[in-house]
Short mmCIF file of C-alpha atoms in Angstrom, two decimals:
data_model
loop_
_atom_site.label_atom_id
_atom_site.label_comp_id
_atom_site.label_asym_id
_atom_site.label_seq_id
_atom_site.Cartn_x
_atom_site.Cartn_y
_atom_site.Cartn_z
CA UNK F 1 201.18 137.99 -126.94
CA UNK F 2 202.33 141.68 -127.56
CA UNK F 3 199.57 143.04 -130.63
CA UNK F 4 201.15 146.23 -131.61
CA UNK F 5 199.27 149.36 -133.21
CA UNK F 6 199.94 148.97 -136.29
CA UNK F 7 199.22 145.13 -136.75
CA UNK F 8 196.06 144.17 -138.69
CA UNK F 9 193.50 141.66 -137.26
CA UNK F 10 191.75 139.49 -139.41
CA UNK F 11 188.45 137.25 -137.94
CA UNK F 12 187.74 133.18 -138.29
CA UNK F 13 184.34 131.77 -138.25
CA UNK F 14 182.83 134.88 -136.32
CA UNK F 15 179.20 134.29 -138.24
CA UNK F 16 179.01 131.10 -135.90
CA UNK F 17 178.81 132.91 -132.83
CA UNK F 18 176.01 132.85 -130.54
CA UNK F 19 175.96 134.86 -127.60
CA UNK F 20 173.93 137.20 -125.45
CA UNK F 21 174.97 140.81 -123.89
CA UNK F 22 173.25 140.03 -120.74
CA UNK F 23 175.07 136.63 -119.97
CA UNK F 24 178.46 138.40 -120.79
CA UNK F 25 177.24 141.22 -118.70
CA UNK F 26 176.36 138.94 -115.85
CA UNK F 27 178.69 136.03 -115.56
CA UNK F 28 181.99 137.34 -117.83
CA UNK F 29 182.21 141.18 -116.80
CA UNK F 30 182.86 140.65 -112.73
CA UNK F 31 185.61 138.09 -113.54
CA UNK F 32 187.28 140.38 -116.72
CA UNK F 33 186.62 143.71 -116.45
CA UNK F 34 184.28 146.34 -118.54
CA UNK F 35 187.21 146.90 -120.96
CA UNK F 36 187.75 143.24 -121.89
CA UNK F 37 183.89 142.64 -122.47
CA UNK F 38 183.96 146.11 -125.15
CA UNK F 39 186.30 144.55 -126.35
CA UNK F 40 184.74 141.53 -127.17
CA UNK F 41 181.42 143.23 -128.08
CA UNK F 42 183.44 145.56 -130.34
CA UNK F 43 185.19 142.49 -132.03
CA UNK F 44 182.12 140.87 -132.78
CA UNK F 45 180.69 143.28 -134.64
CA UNK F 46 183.67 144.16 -137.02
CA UNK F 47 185.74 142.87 -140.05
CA UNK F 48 189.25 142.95 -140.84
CA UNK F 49 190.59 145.58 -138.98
CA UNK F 50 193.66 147.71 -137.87
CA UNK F 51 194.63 147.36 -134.18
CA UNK F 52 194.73 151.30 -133.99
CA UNK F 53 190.96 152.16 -134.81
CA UNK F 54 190.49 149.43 -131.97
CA UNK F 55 192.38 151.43 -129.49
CA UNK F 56 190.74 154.53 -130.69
CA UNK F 57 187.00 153.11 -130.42
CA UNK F 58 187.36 152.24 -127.41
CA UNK F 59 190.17 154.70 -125.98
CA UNK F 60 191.90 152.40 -124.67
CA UNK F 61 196.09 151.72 -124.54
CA UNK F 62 197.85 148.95 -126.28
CA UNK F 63 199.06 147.65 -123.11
CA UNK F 64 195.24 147.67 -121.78
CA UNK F 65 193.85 145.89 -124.92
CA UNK F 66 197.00 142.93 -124.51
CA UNK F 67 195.51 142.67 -121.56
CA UNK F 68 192.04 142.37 -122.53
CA UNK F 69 193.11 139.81 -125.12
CA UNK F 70 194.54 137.64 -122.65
CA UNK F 71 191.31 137.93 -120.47
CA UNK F 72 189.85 137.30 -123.16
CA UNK F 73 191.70 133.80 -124.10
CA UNK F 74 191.95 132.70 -120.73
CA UNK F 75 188.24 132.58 -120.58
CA UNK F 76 188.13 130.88 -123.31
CA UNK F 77 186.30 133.51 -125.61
CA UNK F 78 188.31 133.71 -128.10
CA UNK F 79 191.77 132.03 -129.70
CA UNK F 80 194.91 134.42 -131.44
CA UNK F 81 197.30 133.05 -134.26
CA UNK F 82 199.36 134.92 -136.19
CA UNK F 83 201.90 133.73 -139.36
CA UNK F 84 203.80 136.97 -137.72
CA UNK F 85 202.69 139.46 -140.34
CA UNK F 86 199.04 139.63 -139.55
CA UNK F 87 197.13 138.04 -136.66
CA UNK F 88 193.41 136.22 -136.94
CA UNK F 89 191.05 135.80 -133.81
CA UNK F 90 189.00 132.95 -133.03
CA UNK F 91 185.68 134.20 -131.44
CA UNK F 92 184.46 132.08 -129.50
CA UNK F 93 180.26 132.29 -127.93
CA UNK F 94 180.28 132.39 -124.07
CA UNK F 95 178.58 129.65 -122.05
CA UNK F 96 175.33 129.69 -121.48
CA UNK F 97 174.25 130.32 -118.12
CA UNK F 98 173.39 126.76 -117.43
CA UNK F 99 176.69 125.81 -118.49
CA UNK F 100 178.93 128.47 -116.74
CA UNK F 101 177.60 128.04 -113.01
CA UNK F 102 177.89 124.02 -113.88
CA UNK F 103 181.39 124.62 -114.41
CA UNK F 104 183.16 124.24 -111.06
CA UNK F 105 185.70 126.32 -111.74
CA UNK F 106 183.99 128.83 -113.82
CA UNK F 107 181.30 129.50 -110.76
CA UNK F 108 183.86 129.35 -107.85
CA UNK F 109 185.51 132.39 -110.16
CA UNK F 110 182.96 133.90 -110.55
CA UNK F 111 181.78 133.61 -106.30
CA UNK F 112 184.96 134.92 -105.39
CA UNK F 113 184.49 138.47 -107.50
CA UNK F 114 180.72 139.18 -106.86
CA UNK F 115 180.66 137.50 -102.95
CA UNK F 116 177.79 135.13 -101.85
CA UNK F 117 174.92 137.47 -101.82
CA UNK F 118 175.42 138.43 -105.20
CA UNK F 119 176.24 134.87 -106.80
CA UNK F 120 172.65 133.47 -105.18
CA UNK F 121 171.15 136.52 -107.12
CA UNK F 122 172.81 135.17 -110.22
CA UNK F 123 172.56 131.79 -109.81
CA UNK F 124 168.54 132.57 -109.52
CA UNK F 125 168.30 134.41 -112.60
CA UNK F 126 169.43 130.53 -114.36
CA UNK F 127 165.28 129.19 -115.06
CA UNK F 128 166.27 126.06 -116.65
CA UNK F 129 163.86 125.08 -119.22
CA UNK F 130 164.79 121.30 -119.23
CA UNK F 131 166.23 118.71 -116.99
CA UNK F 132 169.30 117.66 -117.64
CA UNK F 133 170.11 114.37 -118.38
CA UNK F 134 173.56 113.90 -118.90
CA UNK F 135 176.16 112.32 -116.70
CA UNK F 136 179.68 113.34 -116.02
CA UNK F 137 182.47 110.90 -116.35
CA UNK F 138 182.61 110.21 -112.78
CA UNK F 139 179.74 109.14 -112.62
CA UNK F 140 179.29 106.39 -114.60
CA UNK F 141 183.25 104.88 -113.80
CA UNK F 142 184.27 103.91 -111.34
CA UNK F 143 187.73 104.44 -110.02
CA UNK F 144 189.99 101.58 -108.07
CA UNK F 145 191.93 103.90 -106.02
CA UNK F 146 194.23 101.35 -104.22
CA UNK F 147 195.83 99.53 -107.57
CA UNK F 148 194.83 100.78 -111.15
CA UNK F 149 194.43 104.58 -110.50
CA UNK F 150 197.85 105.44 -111.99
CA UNK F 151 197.32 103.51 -115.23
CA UNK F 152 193.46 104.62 -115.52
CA UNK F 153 194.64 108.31 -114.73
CA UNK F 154 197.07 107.89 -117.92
CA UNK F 155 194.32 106.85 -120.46
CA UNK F 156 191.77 109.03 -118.89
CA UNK F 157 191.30 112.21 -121.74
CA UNK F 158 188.63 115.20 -119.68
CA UNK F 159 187.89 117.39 -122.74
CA UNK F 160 186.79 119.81 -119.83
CA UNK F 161 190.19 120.12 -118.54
CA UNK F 162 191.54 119.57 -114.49
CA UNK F 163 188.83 116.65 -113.09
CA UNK F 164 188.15 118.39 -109.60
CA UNK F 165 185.91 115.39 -108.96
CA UNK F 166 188.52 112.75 -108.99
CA UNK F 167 191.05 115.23 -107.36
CA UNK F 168 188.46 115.25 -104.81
CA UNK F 169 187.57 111.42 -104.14
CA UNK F 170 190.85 110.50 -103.42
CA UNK F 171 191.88 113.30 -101.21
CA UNK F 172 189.03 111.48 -99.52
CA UNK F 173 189.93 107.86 -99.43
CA UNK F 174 193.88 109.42 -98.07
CA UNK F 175 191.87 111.82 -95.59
CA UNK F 176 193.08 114.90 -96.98
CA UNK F 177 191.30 117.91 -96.68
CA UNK F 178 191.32 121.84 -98.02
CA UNK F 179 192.55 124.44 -95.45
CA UNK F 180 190.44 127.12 -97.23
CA UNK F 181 188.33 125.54 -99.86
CA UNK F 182 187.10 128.93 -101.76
CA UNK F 183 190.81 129.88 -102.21
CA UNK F 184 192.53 126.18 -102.37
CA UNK F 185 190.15 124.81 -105.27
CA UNK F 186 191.17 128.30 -107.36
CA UNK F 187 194.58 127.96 -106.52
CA UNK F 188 194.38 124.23 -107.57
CA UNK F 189 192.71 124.85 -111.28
CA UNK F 190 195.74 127.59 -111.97
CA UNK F 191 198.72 124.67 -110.87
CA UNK F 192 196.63 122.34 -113.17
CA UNK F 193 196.66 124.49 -116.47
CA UNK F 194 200.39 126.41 -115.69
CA UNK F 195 202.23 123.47 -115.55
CA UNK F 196 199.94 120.79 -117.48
CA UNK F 197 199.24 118.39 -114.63
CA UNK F 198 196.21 115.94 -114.75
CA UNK F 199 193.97 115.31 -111.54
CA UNK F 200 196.22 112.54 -110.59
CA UNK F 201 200.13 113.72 -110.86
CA UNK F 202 198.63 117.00 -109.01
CA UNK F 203 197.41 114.78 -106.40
CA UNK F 204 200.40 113.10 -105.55
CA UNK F 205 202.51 116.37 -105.26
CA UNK F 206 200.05 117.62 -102.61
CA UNK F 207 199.55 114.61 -100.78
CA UNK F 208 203.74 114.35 -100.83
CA UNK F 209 203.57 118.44 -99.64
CA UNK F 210 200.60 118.07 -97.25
CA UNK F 211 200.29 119.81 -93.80
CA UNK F 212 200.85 118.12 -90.36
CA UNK F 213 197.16 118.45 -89.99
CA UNK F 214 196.35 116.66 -93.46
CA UNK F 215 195.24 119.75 -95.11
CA UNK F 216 196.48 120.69 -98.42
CA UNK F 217 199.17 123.43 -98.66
CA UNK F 218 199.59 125.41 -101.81
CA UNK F 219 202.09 127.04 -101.23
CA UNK F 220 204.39 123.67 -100.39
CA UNK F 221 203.02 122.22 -103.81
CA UNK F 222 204.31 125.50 -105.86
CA UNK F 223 207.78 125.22 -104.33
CA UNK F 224 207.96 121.33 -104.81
CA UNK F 225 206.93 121.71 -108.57
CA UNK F 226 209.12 124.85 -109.06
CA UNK F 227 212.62 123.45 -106.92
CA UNK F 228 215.30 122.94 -109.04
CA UNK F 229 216.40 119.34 -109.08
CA UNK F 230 219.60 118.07 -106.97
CA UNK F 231 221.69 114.89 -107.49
CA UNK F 232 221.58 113.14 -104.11
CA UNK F 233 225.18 112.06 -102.81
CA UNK F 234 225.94 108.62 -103.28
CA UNK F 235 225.07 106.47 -100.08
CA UNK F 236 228.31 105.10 -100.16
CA UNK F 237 229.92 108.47 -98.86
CA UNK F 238 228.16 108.07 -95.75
CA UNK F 239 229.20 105.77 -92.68
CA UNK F 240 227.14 102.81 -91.62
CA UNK F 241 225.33 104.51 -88.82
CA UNK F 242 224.35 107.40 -90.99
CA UNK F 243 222.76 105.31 -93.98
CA UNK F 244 220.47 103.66 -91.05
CA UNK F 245 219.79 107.20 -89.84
CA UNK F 246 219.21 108.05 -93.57
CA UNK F 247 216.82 105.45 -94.08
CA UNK F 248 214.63 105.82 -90.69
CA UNK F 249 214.88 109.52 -92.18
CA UNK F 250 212.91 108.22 -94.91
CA UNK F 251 210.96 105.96 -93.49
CA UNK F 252 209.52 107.52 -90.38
CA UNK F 253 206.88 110.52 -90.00
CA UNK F 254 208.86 113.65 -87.86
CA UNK F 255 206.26 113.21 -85.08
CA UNK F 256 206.80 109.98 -84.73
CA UNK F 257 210.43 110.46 -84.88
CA UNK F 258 210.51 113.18 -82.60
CA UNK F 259 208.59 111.64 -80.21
CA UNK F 260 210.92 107.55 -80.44
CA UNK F 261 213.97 110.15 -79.45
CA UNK F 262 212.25 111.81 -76.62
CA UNK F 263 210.89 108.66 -75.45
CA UNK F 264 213.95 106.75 -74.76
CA UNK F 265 215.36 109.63 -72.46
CA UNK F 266 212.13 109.53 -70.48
CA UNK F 267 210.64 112.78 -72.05
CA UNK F 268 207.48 113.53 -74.54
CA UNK F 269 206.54 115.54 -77.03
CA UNK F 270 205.28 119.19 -76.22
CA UNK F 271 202.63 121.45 -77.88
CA UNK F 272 204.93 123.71 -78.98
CA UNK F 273 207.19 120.95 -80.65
CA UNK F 274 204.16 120.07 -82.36
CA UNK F 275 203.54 123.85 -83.51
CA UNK F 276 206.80 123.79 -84.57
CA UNK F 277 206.80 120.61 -86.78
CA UNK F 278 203.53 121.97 -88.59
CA UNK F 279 205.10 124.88 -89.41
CA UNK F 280 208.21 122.82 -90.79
CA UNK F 281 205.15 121.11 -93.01
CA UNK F 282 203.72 124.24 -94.11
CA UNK F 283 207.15 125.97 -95.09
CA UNK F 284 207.51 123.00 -97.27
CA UNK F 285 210.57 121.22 -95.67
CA UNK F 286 210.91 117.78 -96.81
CA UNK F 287 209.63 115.33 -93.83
CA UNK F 288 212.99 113.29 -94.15
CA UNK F 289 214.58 116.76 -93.32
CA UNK F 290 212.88 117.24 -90.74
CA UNK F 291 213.95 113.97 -89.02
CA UNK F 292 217.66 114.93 -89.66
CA UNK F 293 216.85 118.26 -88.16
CA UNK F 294 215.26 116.31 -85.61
CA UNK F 295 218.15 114.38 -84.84
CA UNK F 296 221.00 116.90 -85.22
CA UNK F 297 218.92 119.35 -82.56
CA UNK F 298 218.48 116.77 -79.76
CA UNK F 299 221.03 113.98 -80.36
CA UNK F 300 224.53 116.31 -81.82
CA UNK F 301 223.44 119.15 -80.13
CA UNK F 302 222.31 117.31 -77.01
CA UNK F 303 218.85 119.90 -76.92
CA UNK F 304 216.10 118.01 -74.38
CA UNK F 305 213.60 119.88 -76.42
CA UNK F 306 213.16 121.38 -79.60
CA UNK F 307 213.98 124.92 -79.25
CA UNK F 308 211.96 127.01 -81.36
CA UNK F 309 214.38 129.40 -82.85
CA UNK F 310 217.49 127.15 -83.69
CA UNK F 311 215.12 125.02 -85.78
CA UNK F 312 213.85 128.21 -87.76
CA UNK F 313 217.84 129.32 -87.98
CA UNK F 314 218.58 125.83 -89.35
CA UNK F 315 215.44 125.34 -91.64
CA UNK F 316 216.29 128.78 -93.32
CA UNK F 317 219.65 127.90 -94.01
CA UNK F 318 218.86 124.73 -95.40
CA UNK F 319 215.57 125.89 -97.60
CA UNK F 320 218.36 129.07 -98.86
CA UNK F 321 220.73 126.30 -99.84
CA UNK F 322 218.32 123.87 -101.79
CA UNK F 323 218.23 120.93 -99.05
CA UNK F 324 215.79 118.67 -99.97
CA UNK F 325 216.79 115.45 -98.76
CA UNK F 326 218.43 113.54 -95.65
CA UNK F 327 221.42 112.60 -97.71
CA UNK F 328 221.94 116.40 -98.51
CA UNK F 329 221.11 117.50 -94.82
CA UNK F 330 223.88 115.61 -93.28
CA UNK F 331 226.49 116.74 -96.15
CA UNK F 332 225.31 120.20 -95.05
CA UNK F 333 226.47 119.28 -91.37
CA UNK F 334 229.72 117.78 -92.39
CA UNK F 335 230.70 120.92 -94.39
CA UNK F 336 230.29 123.07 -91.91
CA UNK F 337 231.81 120.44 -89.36
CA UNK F 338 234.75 120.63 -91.37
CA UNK F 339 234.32 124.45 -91.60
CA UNK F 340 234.25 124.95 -87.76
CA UNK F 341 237.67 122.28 -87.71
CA UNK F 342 239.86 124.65 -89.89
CA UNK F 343 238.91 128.23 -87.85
CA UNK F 344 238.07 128.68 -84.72
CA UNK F 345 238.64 131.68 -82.27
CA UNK F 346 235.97 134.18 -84.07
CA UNK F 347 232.80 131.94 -84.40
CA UNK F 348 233.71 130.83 -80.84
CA UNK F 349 233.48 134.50 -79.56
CA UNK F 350 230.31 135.20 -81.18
CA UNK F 351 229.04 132.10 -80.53
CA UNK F 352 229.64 132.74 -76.60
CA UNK F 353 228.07 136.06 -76.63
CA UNK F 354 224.84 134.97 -78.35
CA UNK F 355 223.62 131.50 -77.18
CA UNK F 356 223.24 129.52 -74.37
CA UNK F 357 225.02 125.86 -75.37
CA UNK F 358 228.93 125.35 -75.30
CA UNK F 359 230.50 125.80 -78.91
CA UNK F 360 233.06 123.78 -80.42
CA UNK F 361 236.58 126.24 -81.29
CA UNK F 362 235.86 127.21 -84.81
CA UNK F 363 235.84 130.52 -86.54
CA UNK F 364 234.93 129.78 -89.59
CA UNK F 365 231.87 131.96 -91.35
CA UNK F 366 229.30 129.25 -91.32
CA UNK F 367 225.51 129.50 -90.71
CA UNK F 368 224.81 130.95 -86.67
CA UNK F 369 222.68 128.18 -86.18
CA UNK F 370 225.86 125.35 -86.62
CA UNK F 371 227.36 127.00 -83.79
CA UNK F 372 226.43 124.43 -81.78
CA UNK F 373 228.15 121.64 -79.50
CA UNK F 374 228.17 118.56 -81.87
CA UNK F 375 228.40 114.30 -80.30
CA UNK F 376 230.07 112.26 -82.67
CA UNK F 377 227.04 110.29 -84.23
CA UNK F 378 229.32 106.83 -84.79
CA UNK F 379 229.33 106.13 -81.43
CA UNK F 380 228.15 102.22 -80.07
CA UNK F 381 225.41 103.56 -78.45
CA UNK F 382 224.07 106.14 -81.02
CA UNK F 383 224.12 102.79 -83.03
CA UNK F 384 221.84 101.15 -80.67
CA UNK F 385 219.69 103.83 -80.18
CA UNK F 386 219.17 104.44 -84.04
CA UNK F 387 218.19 100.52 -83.91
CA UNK F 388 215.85 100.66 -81.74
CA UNK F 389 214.15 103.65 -83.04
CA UNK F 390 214.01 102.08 -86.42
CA UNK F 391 212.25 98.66 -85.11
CA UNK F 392 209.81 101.10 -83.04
CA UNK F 393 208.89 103.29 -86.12
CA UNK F 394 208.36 100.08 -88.53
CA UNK F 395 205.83 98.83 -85.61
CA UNK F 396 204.21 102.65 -86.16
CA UNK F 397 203.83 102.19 -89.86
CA UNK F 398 202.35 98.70 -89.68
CA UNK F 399 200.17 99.47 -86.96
CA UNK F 400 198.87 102.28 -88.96
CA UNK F 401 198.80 100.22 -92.47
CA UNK F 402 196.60 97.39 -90.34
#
């Protein structure tokens, strides 16, 4: 909203407001600021009225007091409309202090301004006068995780917005877990009320986005909501050996993948290949990426290890160029295959002067990290390789699902 100067603000229903100068002083002030809690003390106490005396009461800007207003709203203490000649303002009576440190969200908020010490002050200026009785929704249903969470999570209406607690029991039962709970659960509530998500859809996304160690990343779940969406390339443009790799792309967990590869030639995977597949997780590459990473770095580049750099040249090609799936990967590989078959003699020379694996003859401008010796992946024995990883990784996902 952008209130100018000269707009007039009328007031609905502000006799119905209850609310206490010490509470706002206490609970609202550390989370919006002295200016936006004038503000509100100065609205309360006046009728129709022209935005310009405002700014002059106060002394204040009109950029300042937008931004008050949307303090203001976002704390739910009071609602604008406007017919776009004149604007009216809900006020709205703060929560009691009861009310505001049983909010979840509300009290982590407010925890993360003040700091411990301070909140435990607070928190023992609340003397309840009464036990409360009442019970949340949680805890009177009861939720079936494994088959009739989706539909429940559909009917479910929480008049109190994002459900935390069932966010929370089901990160259990798929042993999830926060990296840093302060700042994750914050960071959570803001996904949930930009982009409209309930407890459950949110849930999926970061379970789908979570970290090698089974922590939540936030940062993974903003760029999966926020990607712009690709068509996938029809399977049929593929050959048969790369819709099996395709599908073991799919089906397989990068570690697991990674270490089925290294296996068969005798090898295992290292710390650092596990450092580097975590930090794959937390950039937010797709796992089915990673597996055609995977493959193209030790089977068509003929690597006996990961090799820390290459992977970081490829990954930042492929997160600049929207690669989100294996289908997409390998179309990134065969255009610059064909790339590297139409020039030659320049990418060669660089190629020679700054890494340490043969190049094919190409000099086309393609991403450094291609510039590497490729195996033709239709070969008999590729074919029997990618077999025999696939039967291995469906053993790994049974096992685990037993």
């Amino acid at each position: 909203m952008q209130i100018r100067p000269a707009d007039q603000i009328n007031f609905i229903n502000k006799n119905r407001l209850a609310w206490s100068a010490d509470v706002l002083m206490r609970f609202y002030l550390p989370i919006i600021g002295r200016d936006a809690v004038a503000l509100y003390q100065y609205l309360t106490t006046s009728d129709s009225v022209r935005v310009s005396d405002v700014l002059n009461h106060l002394n204040i800007g009109i950029i300042d007091f937008n931004d008050c207003l949307d303090k203001l709203t976002a704390m739910n203490l009071l609602d604008v409309y406007t017919d776009r000649k004149s604007y009216q303002l809900e006020l709205k009576s703060p929560k009691n202090p009861n009310d505001f440190l049983a909010d979840e969200f509300y009290s982590r908020l407010l925890l993360s301004r003040v700091g411990e010490q301070a909140f435990e002050k607070i928190a023992e200026y609340v003397q309840p006068f009464e036990t409360k009785l009442s019970k949340k929704f949680s805890d009177v249903f009861k939720i079936n995780f494994s088959g009739t969470v989706e539909s429940i999570a559909e009917n479910k209406t929480d008049k109190d917005g994002f459900d935390l607690t069932s966010f929370q029991n089901i990160m259990r039962q798929r042993h999830l877990g926060f990296a840093n709970k302060e700042v994750d659960v914050l960071r959570i509530y803001e996904l949930a009320d930009k982009y409209n998500f309930d407890w459950y859809d949110l849930f999926k996304i970061a379970e789908k986005t979570a970290n090698a160690n089974n922590t939540i990343n936030i940062d993974a779940i903003i760029l999966e909501i926020t990607k712009p969406d690709q068509e996938k390339p029809d399977l049929s443009t593929f050959s048969t050996d790369e819709r099996q790799l395709i599908m073991i792309a799919k089906e397989v967990e990068p570690e697991v993948f990674l270490n089925s590869l290294k296996s068969q030639e005798g090898g295992f995977v290292t710390k650092q290949e596990r450092e580097i597949l975590l930090r794959l997780t937390r950039l937010a590459v797709e796992p089915e990426v990673q597996n055609i990473l995977i493959h193209y770095s030790l089977i068509q580049t003929a690597q006996s290890s990961l090799n820390e750099k290459f992977v970081d040249r490829v990954a930042n090609d492929w997160k600049r160029n929207n690669v989100s799936s294996a289908e997409l990967a390998l179309k990134r590989i065969e255009s610059f295959k064909e790339n590297q078959t139409s020039n030659n003699s320049k990418t060669n020379n660089n190629y020679k002067q700054n890494n340490s694996f043969d190049s094919t003859k190409s000099s086309a401008k393609v991403p450094e990290w291609h510039n590497e010796t490729t195996k033709n992946m239709t070969t008999d024995q590729d074919l029997l390789a990618l077999e025999k990883l696939r039967q291995e990784a469906l053993k790994d996902i049974q096992g685990v699902g037993d």
